Coordinates of C-alpha atoms in Angstrom, one line a residue:
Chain A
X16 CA -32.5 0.3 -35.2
X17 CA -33.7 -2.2 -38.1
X18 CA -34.3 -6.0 -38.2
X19 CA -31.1 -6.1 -40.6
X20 CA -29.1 -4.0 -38.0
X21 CA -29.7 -6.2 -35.4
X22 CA -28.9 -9.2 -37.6
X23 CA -25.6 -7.8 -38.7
X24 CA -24.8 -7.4 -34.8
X25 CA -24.6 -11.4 -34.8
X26 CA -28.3 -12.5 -33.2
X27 CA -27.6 -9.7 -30.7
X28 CA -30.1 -7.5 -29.8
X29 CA -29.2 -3.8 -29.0
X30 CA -28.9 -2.5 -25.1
X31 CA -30.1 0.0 -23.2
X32 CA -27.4 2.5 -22.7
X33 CA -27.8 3.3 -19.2
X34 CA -27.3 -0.5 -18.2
X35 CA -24.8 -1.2 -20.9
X36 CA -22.5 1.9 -19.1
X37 CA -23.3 1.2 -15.8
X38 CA -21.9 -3.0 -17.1
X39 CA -18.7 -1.4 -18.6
X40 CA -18.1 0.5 -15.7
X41 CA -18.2 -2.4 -13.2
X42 CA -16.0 -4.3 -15.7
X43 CA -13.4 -1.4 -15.5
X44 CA -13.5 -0.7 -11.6
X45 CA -13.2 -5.0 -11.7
X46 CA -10.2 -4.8 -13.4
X47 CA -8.0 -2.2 -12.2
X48 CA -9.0 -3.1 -8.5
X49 CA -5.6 -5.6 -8.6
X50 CA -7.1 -8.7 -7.5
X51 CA -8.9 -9.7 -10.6
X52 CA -8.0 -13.0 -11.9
X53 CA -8.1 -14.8 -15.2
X54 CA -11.8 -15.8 -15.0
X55 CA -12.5 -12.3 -14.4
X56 CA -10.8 -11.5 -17.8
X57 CA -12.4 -14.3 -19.9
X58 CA -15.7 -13.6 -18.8
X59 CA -14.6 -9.7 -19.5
X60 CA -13.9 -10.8 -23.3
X61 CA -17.2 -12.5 -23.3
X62 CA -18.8 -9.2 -22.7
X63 CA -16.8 -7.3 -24.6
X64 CA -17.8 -9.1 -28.1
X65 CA -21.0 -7.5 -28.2
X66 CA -20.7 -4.5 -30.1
X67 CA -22.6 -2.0 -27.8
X68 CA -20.2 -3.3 -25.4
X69 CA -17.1 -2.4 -27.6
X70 CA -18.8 0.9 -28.1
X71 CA -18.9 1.6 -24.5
X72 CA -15.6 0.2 -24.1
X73 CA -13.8 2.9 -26.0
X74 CA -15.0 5.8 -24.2
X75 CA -13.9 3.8 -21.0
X76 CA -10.2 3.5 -23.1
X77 CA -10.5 7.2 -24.3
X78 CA -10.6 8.2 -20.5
X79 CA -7.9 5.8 -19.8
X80 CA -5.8 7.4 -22.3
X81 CA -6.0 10.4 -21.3
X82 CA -4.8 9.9 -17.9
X83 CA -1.5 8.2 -19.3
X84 CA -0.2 10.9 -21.4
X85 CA 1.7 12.2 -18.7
X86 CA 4.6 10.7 -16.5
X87 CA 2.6 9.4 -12.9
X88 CA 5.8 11.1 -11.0
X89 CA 4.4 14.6 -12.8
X90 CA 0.6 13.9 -13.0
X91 CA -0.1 12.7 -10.2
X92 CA 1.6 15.2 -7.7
X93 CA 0.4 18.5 -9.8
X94 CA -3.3 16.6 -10.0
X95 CA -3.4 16.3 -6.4
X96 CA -2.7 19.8 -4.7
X97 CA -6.0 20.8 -3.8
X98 CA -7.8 22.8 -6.2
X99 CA -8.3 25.5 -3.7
X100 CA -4.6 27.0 -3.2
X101 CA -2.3 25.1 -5.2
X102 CA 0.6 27.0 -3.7
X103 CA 0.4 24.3 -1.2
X104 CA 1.9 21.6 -4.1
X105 CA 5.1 21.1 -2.5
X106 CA 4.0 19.9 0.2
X107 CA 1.3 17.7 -1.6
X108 CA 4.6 16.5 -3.1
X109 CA 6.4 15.7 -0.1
X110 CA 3.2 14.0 1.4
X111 CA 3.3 11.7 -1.7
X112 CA 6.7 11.2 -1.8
X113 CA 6.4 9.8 1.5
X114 CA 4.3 6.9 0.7
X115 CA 6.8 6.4 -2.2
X116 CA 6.1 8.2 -4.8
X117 CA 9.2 10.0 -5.3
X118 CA 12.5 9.8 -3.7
X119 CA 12.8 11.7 -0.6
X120 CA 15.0 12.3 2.2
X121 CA 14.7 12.4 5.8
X122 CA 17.4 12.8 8.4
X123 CA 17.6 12.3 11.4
X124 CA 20.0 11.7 14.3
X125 CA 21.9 15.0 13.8
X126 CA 24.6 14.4 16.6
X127 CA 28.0 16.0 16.0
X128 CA 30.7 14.2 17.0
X129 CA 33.3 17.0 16.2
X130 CA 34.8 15.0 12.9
X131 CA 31.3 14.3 11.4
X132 CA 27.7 14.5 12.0
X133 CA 26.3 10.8 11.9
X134 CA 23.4 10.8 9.6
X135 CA 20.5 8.6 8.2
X136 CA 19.1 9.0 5.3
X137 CA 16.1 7.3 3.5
X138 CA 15.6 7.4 -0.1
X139 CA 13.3 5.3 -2.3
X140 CA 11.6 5.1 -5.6
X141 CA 8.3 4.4 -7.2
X142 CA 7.6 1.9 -10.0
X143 CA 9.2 3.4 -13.3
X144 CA 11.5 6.1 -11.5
X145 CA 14.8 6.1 -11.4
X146 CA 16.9 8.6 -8.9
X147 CA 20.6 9.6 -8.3
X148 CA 21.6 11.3 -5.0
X149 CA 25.4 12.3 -4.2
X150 CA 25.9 11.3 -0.5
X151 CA 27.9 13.7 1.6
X152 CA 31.4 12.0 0.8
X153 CA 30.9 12.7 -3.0
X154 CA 30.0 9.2 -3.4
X155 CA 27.1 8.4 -5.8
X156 CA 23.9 6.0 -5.2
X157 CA 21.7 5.7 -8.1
X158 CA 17.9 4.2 -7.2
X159 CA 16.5 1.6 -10.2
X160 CA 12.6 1.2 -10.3
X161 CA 10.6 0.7 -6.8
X162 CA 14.2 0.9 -4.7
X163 CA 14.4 1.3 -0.8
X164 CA 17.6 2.3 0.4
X165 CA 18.5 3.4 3.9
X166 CA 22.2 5.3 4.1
X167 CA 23.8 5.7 7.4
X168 CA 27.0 7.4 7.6
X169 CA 29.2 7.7 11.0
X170 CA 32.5 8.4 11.9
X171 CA 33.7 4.7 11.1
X172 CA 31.4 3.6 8.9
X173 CA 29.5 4.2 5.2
X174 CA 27.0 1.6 5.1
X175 CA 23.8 1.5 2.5
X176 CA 21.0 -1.0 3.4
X177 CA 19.2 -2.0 0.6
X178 CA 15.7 -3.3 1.5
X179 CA 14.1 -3.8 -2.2
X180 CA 15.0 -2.8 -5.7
X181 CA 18.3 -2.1 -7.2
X182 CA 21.2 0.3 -6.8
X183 CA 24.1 1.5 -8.5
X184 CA 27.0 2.6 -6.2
X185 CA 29.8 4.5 -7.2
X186 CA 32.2 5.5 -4.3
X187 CA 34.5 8.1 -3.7
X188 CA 37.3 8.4 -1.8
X189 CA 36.7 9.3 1.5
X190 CA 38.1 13.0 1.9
X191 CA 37.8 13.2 5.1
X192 CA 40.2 10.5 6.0
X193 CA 42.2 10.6 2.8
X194 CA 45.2 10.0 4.9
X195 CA 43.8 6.4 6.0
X196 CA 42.1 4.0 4.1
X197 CA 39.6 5.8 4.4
X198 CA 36.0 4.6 6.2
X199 CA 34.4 1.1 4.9
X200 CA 31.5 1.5 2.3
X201 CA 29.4 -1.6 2.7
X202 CA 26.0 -2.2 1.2
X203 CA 24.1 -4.8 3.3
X204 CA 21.2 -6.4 2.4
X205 CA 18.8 -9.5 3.4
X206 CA 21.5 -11.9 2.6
X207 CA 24.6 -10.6 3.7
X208 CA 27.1 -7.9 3.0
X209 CA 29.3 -6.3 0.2
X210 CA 32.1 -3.8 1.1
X211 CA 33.6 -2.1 -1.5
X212 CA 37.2 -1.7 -2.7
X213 CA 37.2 1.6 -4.4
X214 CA 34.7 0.9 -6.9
X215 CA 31.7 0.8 -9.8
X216 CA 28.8 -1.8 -8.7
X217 CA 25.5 -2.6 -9.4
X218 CA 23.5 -4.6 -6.4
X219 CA 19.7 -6.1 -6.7
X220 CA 17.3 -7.8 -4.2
X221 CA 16.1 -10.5 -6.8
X222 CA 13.4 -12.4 -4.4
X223 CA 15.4 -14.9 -2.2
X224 CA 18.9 -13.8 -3.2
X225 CA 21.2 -11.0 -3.8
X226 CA 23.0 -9.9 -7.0
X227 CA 26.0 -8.3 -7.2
X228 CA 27.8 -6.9 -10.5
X229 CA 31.5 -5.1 -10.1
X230 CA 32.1 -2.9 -13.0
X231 CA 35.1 -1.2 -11.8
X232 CA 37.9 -2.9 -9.1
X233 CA 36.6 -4.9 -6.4
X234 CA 33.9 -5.9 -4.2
X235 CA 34.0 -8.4 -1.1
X236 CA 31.2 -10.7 -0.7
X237 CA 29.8 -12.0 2.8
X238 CA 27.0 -14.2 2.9
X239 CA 25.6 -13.4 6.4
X240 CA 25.6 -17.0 7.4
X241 CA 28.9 -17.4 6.4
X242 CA 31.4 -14.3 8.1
X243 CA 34.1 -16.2 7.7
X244 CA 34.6 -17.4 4.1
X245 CA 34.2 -14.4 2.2
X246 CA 34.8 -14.1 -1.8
X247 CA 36.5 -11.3 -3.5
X248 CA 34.7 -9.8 -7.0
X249 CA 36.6 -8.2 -9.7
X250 CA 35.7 -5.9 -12.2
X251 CA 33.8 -8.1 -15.1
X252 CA 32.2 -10.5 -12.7
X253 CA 29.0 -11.2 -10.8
X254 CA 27.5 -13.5 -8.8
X255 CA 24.4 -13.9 -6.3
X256 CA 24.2 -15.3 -3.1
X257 CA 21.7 -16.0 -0.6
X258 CA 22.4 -16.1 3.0
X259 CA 24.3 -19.1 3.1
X260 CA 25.8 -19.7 0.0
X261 CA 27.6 -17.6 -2.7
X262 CA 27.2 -18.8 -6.4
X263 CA 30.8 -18.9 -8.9
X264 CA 31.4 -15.7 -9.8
X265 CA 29.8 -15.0 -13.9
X266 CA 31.1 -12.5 -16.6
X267 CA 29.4 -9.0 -16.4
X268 CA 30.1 -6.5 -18.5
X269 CA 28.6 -2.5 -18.3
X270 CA 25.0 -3.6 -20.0
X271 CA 23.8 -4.2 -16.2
X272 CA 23.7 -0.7 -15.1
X273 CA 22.3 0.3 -18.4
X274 CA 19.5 1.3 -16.6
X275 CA 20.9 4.2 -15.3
X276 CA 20.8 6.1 -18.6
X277 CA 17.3 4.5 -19.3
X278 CA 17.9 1.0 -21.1
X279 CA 17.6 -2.6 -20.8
X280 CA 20.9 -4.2 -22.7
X281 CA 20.1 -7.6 -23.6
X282 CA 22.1 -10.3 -25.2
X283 CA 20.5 -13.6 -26.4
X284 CA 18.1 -13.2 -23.7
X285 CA 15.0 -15.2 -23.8
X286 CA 11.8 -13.5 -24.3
X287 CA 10.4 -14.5 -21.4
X288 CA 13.2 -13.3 -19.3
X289 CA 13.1 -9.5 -21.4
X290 CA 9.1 -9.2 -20.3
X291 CA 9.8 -10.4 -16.6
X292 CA 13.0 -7.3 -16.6
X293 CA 10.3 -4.9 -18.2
X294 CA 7.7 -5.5 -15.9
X295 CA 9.7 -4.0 -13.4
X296 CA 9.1 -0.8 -14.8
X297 CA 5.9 -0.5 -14.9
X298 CA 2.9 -0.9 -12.4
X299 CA 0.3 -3.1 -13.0
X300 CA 1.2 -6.9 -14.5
X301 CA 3.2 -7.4 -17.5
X302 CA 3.2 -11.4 -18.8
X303 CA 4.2 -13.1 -21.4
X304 CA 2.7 -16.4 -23.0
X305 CA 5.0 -19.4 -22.6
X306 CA 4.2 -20.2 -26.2
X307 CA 6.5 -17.2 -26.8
X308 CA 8.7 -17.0 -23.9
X309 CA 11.2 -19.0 -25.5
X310 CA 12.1 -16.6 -28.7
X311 CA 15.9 -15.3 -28.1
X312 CA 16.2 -11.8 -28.4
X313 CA 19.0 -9.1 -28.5
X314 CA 18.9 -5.5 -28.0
X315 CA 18.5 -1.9 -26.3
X316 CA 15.2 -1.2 -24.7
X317 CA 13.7 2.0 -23.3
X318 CA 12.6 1.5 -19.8
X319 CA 11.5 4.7 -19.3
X320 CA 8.9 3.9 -22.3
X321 CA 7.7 0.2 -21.5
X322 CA 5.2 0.9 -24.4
X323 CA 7.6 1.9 -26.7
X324 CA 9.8 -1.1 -26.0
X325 CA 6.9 -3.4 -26.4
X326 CA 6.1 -1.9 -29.8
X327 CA 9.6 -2.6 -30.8
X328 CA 9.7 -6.3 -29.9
X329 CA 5.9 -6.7 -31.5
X330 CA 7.7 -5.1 -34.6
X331 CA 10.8 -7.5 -34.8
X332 CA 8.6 -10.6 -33.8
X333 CA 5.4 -12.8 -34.3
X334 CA 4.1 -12.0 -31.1
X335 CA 1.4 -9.1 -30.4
X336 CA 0.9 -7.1 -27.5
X337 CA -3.0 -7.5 -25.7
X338 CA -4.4 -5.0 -23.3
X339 CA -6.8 -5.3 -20.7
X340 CA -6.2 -2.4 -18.9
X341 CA -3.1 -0.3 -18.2
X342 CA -2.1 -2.4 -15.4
X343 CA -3.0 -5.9 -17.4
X344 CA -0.8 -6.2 -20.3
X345 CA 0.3 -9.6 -22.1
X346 CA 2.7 -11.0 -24.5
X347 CA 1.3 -13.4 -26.9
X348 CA 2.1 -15.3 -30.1
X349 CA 0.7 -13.5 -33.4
Chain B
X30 CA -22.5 28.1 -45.0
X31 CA -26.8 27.9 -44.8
X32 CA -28.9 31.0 -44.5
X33 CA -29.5 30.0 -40.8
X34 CA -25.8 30.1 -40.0
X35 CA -25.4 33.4 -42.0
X36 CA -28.2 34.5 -39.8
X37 CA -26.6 33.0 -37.0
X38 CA -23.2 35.0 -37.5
X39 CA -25.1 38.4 -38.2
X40 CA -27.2 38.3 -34.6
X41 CA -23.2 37.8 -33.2
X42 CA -22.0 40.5 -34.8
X43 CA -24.6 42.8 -33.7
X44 CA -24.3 41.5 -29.9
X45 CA -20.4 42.1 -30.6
X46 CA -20.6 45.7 -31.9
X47 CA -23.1 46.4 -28.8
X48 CA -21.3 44.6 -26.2
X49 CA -17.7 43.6 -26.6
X50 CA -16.3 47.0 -25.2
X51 CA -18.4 46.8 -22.1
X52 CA -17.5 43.4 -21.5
X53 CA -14.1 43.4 -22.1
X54 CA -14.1 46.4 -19.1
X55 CA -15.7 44.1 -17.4
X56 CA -13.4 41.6 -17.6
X57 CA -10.3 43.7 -16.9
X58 CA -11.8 44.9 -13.7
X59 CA -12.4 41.3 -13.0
X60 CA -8.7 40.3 -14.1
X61 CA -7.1 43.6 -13.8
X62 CA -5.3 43.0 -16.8
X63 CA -6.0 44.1 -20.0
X64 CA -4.6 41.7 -22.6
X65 CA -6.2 38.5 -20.7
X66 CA -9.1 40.8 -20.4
X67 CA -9.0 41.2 -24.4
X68 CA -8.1 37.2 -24.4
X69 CA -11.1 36.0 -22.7
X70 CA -13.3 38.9 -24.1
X71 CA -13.0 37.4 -27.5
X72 CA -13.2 33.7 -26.6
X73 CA -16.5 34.1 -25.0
X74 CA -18.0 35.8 -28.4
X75 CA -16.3 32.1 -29.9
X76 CA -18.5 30.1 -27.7
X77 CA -21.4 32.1 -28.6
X78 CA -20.6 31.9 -32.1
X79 CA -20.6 27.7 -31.7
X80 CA -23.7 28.3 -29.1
X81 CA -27.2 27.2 -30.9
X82 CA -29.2 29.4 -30.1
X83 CA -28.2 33.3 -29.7
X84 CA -31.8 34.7 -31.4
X85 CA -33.4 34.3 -28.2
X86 CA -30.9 36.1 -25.8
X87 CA -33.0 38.3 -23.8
X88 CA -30.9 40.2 -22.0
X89 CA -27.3 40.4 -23.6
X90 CA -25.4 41.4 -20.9
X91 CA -25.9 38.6 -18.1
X92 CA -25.5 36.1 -20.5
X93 CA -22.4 37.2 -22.0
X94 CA -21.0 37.8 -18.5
X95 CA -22.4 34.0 -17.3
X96 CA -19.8 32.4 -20.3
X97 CA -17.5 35.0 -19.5
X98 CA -17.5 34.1 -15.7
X99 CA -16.7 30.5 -16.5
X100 CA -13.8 31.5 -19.0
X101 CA -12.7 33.5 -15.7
X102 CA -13.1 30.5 -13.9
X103 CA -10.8 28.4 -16.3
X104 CA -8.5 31.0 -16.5
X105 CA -7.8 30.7 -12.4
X106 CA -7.7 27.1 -12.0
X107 CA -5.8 27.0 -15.3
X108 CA -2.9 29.2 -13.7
X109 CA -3.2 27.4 -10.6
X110 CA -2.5 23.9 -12.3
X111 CA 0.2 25.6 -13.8
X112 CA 2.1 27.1 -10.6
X113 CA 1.8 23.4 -9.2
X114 CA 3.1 21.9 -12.3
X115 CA 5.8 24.2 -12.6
X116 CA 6.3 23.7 -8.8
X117 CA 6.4 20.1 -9.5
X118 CA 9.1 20.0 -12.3
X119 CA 11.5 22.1 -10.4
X120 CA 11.3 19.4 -7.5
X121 CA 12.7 16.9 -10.3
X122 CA 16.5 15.9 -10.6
X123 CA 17.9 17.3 -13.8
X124 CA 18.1 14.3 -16.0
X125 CA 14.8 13.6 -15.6
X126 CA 13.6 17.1 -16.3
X127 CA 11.4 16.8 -19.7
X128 CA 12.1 19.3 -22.8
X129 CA 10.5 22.1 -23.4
X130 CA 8.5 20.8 -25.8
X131 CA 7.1 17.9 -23.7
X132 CA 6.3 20.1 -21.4
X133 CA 4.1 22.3 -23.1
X134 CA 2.2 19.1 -24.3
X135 CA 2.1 17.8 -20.9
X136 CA 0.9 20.6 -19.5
X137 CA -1.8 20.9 -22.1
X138 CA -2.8 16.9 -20.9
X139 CA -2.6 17.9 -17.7
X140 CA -5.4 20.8 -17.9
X141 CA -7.3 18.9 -20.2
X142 CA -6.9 15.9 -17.0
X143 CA -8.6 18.7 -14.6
X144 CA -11.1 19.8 -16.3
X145 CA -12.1 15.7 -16.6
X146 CA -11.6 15.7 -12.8
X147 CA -13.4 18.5 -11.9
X148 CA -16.4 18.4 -10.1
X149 CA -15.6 15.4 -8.3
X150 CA -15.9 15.2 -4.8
X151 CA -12.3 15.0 -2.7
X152 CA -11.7 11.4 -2.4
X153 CA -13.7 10.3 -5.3
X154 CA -10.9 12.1 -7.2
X155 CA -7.7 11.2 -4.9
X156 CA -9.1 7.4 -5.7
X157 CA -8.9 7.9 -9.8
X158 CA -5.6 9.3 -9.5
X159 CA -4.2 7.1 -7.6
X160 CA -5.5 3.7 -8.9
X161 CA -5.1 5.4 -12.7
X162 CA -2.4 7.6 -12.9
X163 CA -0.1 6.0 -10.1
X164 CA -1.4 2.6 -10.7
X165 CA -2.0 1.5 -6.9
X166 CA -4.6 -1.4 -6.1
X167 CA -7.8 -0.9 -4.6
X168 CA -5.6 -2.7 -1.6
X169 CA -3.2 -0.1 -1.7
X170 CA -5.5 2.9 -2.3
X171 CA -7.6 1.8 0.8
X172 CA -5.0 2.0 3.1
X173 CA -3.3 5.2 1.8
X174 CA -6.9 6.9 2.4
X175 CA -8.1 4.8 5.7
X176 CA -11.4 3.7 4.0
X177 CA -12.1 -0.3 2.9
X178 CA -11.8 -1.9 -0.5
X179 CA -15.1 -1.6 -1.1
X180 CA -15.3 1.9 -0.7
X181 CA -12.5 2.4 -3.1
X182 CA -14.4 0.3 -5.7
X183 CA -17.6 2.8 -5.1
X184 CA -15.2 6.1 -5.5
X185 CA -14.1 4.6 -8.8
X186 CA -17.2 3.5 -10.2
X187 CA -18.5 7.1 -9.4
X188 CA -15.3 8.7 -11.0
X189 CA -15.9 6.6 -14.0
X190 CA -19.3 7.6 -14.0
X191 CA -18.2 11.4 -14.1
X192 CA -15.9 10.7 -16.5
X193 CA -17.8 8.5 -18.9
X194 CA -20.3 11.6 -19.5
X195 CA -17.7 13.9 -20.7
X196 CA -15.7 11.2 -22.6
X197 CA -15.3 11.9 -26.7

């Protein structure tokens, strides 16, 4: 390399290859490992300004790359059954589904009691998948991203537990009792429980509390501290409760189960809020700079394509998407 | 096209004329199928059509059967990605099923992912996929495959390392 190569660098000499790999490498392994932190990433930029850096940088991305192209739920399960007899895949798949990847079922607890067999069921989701399973009364629960749901059905009872994530519940009519009221539905979670009055509802663990959305007749609220007062939902409202208090009940309106047909529905949402839903859908971090985080925004967004909804918003405002890694995305002003 | 390349393309077609039916025979007992056999038969006179040197080849036969052997060996782990894949979509629930289309492309990726991964030793590759195509944390990773953090940062770096060397 010349004198005036070097100079146009910037004052930076040229590296040696070997080291300058063996640097981006241990940058990259740094970054993905989940626990690094923002010093980590600063002191990353520093290192990546110098142009042998940046060179070494892209084949790292150009890797990267190529191991996105492909939906995990796919990839990862058709990567992983072993190279010697591939025939074995499906169970590779139910081995990964098991440490939630994909939803899967288990039961258990197969007694008959003559009228019906009590069963328990387990279903969950990954990050980014989305599931819908018909329970044996015709009833449908539909799994949003990283979802646990346990469903226990009895002779008396139908009752969902939701441990994490979000669900959309649509209930039949119980058949098999037709003639009575059939048996109770209830979803119970953390905070309390919801039992169902023929009905269309969305429910989400949101950190310390419990939303509820009725899109169709009614749901009955119980905060678990509370038995006694309960509240009754109608179609078009929410509300969230915790376990001792239930908030006033709030419009709702069908945009909160878009995301069973792939889309986040906003309306005058702020920024901030619209990165926090995305993030949801994707694994790694997804953050948004406060400068930014005020910006109203309307709008359909793919959640099956984070990426895609990202490039929309950069498109329709002065804000511009910076990536680390995958797994280390940010939202900041242009 | 220089002289050396004409030269280049004449020394194939010689090999070609002397060799191709004996090593598409070859092939087919290897296969036992005649139109892969015919397939792969061709593509290994490609690769040493792009090859740089094919004036030296001594003897014709063992080296046109040495490419042909890894074309064979492409071929198998090629199907076999592709009975998992398939195996793979028809455990999906309909609407997520992708179109045809797609999943041509993504098989295409997917191969194109294996040959990348191949090579790697067992849980050098389980690490990559899971920390790059599932997106778990080293944290995460560690306890799905019983070994510490640290070890998970080792079976990247050396994944990476694999990788970097046949990155574009």
């Amino acid at each position: 390399m010349s004198t005036a190569d070097v100079l146009a660098n910037g004052d930076q000499p040229p590296r040696d290859e070997h080291e300058v790999r063996r640097e981006a490498i241990a940058w990259y392994v740094r970054l993905c490992s989940g626990e690094a932190t923002d010093a980590d990433r600063r002191a990353w930029e520093q290192w990546h300004r110098h142009p042998d850096h940046q060179r070494a940088w892209q084949r790292i991305e150009s890797i990267r790359q190529s191991t996105q192209r492909v939906p995990a739920h796919i990839a990862a399960p058709t990567l992983q059954a072993p190279a010697k007899g591939r025939r074995r895949a499906l169970k590779s798949i139910l081995l990964v589904a098991s440490t939630g990847s994909l939803a899967y079922v288990a039961y258990r607890g197969a007694s008959d009691d003559g009228v019906w067999r009590s069963w328990v069921a387990e279903y969950r989701t990954g990050v980014g998948e989305r599931r819908s399973v018909m329970l044996t009364d015709g009833s449908r629960l539909t799994l949003n991203t990283d979802t646990a749901v346990d469903v226990s059905y009895d002779a008396t009872h139908r009752l969902v537990h939701l441990w994490t994530g979000e669900i959309l519940i649509e209930t039949a009519r119980d058949a098999l009792y037709a003639d009575t009221q059939g048996r109770p539905f209830v979803v119970e979670t953390a905070h309390g429980s919801m039992r169902a009055l023929g009905t269309r509802f969305t429910v989400r663990m949101h950190g310390a509390r419990t939303d509820v959305a009725v899109l169709a007749d009614a749901v009955e609220i119980r905060a678990s501290d509370l038995p006694a007062s309960p509240i009754i939902l109608q179609a078009g409202q929410r509300a969230s409760f915790t376990r001792s208090h239930i908030e006033m009940p709030r419009p709702a309106d069908d945009s909160m189960a878009a995301w069973e047909h792939g889309s986040l529905v906003v309306d005058d949402w702020r920024l901030g809020d619209v990165i926090a839903e995305l993030d949801r859908y994707r694994p790694g971090r997804l953050s948004c700079d406060p400068a930014v985080a005020g910006i109203r925004i309307s709008g359909a967004f793919p959640i099956t394509d984070t990426d895609k909804a990202l490039a929309v918003i950069t498109k329709s405002f002065p804000v511009r998407v910076t990536r680390f890694t995958r797994f280390w995305v940010g939202v900041r002003p242009l | 096209m220089s002289v050396g390349d004409l030269a280049k393309t004449d020394a194939v077609r010689v090999l070609y004329s002397d060799h191709h039916r004996w090593l598409q025979s070859w092939l087919r007992r290897k296969l036992g199928c005649t139109h892969s056999a015919a397939d792969l038969a061709h593509d290994t006179f490609v690769r040493v059509l792009a090859s740089r040197d094919v004036f030296g080849i001594r003897e014709p036969r063992a080296y046109l059967s040495t490419i042909a052997n890894g074309l064979v060996t492409d071929l198998f782990r090629r199907r076999e990605l592709e009975r998992s894949y398939l195996e793979v979509l028809a455990s999906l629930p309909e609407p997520q099923m992708p179109s045809p289309e797609t999943r041509a492309l993504f098989l295409e990726t997917l191969i194109a992912i294996d040959a990348m991964l191949d090579g790697m030793k067992p849980m050098v590759r389980q690490a990559f996929i899971l920390s790059q195509i599932e997106g778990l944390t080293y944290a995460e990773i560690a306890a799905r495959l019983r070994v510490t953090k640290r070890t998970v940062a080792n079976y990247m770096a050396a994944a990476l390392e694999h990788c970097y060397l046949l990155a574009p």
